[in-house]
CSV table of C-alpha atoms in Angstrom, one decimal:
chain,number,residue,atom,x,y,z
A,12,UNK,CA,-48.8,14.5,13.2
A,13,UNK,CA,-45.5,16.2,11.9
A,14,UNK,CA,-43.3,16.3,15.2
A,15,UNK,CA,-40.8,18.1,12.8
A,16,UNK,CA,-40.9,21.4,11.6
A,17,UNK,CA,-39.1,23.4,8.8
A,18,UNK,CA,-37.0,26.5,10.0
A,19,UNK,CA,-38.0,28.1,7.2
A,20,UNK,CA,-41.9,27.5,5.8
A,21,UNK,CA,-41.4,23.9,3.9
A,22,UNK,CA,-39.8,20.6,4.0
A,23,UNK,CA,-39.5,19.0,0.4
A,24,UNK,CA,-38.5,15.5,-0.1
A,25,UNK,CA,-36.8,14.3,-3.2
A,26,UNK,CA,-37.0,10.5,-3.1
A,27,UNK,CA,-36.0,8.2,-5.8
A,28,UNK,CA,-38.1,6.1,-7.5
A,29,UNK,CA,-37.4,2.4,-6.2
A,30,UNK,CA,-33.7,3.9,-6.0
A,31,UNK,CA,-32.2,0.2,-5.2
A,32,UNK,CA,-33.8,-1.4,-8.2
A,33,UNK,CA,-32.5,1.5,-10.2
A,34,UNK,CA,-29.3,1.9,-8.8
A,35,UNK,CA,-28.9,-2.4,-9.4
A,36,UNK,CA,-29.9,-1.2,-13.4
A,37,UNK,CA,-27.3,1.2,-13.5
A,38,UNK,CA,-24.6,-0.9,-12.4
A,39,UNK,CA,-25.9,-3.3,-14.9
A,40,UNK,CA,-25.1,-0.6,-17.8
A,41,UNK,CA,-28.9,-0.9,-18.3
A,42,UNK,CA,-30.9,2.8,-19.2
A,43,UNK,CA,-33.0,3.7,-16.1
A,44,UNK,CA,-36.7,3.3,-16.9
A,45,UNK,CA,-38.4,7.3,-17.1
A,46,UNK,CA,-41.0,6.3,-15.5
A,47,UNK,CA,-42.9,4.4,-11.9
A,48,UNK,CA,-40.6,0.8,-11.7
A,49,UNK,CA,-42.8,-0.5,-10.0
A,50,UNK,CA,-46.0,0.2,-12.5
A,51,UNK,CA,-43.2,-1.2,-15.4
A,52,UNK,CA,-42.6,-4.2,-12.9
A,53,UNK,CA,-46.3,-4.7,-12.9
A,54,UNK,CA,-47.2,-4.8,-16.4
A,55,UNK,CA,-43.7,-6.7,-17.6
A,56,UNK,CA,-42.5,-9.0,-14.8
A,57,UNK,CA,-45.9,-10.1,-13.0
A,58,UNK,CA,-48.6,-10.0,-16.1
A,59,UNK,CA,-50.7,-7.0,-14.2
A,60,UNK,CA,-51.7,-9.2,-11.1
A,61,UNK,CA,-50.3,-8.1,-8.4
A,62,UNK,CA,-51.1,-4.0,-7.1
A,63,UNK,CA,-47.9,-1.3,-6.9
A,64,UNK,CA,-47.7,-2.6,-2.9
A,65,UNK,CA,-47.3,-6.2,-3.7
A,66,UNK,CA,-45.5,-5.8,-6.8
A,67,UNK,CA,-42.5,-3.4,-4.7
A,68,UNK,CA,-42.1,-6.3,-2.1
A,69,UNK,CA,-42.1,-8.9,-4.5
A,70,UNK,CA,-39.5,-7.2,-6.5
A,71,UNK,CA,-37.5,-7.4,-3.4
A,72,UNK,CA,-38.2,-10.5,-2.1
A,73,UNK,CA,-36.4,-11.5,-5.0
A,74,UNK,CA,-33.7,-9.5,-6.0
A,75,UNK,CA,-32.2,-10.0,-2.2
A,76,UNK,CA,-32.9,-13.8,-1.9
A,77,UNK,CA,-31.9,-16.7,-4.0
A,78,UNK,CA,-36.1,-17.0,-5.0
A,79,UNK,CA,-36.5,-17.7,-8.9
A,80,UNK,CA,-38.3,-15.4,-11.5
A,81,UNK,CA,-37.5,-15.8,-14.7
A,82,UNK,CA,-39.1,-12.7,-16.0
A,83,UNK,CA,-37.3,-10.5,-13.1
A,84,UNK,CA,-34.1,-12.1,-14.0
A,85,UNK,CA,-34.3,-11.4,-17.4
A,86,UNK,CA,-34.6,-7.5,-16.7
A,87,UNK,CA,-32.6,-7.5,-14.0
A,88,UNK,CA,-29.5,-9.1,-13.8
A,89,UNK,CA,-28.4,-9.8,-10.4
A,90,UNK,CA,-25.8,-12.0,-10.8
A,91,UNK,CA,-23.5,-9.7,-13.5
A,92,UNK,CA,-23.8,-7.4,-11.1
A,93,UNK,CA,-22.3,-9.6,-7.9
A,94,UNK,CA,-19.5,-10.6,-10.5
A,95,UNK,CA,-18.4,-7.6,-11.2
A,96,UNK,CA,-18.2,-6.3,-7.7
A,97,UNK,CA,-18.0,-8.9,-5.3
A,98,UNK,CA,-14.5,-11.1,-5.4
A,99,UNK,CA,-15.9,-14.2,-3.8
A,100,UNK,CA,-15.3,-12.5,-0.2
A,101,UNK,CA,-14.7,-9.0,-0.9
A,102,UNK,CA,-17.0,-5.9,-2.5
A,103,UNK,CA,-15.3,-3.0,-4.2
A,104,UNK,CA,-17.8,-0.5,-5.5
A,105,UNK,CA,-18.0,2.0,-7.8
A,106,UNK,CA,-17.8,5.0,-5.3
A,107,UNK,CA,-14.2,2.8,-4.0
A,108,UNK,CA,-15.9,1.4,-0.9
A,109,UNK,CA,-14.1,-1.6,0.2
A,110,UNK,CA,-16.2,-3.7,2.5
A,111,UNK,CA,-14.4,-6.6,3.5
A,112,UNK,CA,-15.0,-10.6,4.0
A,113,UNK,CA,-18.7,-10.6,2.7
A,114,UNK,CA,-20.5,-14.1,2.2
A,115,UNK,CA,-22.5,-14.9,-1.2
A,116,UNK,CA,-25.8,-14.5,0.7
A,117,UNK,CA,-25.1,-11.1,1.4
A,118,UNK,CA,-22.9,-9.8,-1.4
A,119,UNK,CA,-25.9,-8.4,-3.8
A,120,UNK,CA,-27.7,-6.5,-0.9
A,121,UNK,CA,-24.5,-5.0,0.2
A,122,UNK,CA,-23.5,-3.6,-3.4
A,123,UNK,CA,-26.3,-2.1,-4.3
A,124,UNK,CA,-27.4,-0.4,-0.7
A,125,UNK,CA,-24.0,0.8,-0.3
A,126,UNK,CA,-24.1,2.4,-3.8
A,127,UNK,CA,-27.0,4.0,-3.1
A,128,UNK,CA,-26.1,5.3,-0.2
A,129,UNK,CA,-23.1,6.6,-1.3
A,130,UNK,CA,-24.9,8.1,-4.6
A,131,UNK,CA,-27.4,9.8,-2.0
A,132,UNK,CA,-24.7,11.0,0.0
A,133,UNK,CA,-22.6,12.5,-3.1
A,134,UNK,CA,-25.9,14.0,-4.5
A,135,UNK,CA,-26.5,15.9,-0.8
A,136,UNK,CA,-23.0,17.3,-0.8
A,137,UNK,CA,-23.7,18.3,-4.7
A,138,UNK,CA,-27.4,20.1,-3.3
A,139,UNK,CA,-25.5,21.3,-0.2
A,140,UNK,CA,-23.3,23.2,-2.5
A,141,UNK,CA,-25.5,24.7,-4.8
A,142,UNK,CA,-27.7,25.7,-2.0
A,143,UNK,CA,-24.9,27.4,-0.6
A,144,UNK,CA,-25.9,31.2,-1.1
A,145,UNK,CA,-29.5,31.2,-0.6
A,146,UNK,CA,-31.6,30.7,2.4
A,147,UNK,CA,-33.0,26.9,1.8
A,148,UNK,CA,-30.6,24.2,3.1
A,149,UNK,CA,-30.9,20.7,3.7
A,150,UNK,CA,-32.8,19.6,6.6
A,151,UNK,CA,-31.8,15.6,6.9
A,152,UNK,CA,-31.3,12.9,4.9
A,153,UNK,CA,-33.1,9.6,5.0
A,154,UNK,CA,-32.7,6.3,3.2
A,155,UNK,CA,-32.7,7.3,-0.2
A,156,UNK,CA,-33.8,11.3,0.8
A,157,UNK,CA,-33.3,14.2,0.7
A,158,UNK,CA,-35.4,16.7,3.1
A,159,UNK,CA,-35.0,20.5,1.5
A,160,UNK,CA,-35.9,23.2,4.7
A,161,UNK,CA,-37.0,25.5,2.0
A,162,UNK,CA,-38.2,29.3,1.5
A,163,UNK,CA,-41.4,29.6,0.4
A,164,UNK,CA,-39.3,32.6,-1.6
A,165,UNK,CA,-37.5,29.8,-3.3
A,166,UNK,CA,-39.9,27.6,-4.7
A,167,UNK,CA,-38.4,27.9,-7.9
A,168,UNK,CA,-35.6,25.6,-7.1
A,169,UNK,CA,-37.5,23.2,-6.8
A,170,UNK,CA,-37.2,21.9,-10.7
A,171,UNK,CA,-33.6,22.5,-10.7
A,172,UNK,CA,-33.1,20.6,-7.2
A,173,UNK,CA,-34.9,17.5,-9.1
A,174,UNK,CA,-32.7,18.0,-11.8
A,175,UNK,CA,-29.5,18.1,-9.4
A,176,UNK,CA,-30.9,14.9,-7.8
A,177,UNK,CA,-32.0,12.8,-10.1
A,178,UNK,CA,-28.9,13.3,-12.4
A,179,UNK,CA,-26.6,10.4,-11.4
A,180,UNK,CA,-23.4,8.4,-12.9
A,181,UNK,CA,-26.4,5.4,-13.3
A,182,UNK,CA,-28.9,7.3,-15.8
A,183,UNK,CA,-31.8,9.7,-14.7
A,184,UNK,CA,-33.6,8.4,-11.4
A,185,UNK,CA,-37.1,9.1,-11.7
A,186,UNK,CA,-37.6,11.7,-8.4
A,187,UNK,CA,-40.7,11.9,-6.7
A,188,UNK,CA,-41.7,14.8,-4.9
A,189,UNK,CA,-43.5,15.8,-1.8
A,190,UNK,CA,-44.0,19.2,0.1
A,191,UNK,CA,-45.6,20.1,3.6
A,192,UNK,CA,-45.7,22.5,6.6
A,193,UNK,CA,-44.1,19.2,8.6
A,194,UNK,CA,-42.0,16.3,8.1
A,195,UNK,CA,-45.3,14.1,9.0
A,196,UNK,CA,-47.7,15.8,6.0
């Protein structure tokens, strides 16, 4: 397992919490949740019968097709958030990307992972920075990550790396958290 390996003597992953779903709040003007979305979604949106698995790819099922759910719909407003971005053929975000000669089936997913990408990618250059005069760096990015090569010396980053990350123009993501000796564990 692991085929990757730290420079230094950790990788830690900051990874938002359902970062689309949040980012699709924020954009909303809604206040991010503090705590699992997912767990929230569970209780609120499908009456506690569904597990955290089924309840995440529910969730999505429906906030990137044109399925119905009342209860999700009235949480989550999908369609405020395509009329405020999306012209009818074009998307203009709130980082200024322009992506051009989108169709209404596609408008919503392209918003919101766009915006979270470009959130992800602001918030490395903001880490990258403050990173700057010590000996952890970033490692990679994926998705909605952020992989820290870390000193073991510097492990008291790590709250104020979470901080960094997790503070965004959309509210406070919830950040999860891992650390190992490889990518893999």
């Amino acid at each position: 397992r692991g085929c990757l390996h730290p420079q230094n003597d950790w990788f830690l992953e900051l990874d938002y919490n359902a970062a689309e779903v949040r980012t699709l709040l924020g954009l909303s003007g809604i206040t991010q949740p503090t705590g699992d979305i997912h767990q929230w979604n569970i209780q609120n949106i499908y009456d506690g019968k569904l597990d955290r698995r089924q309840a995440k790819q529910k969730i999505f099922e429906w906030l990137y097709s044109d399925k119905e759910n009342e209860k999700a719909a009235a949480f989550y407003d999908k369609n405020l958030v395509k009329e405020k971005y999306w012209d009818g053929s074009n998307i203009h975000t709130e980082f200024g990307r322009d992506i051009k000669g989108v169709d209404n089936h596609h408008a919503l997913s392209y918003i919101v992972q766009s915006t979270t990408s470009d959130l992800v990618l602001n918030k490395a250059v903001e880490i990258h920075e403050w990173l700057r005069e010590k000996e952890s760096a970033i490692a990679f990015m994926m998705h909605d990550s952020i992989v820290i090569d870390l000193k073991h010396d510097e492990r008291e980053l790590i709250p104020e790396l979470m901080k960094i990350f997790g503070t965004t123009s959309f509210g406070d993501y919830k950040v999860n958290v891992a650390l190992g000796k490889n990518f893999g564990d």
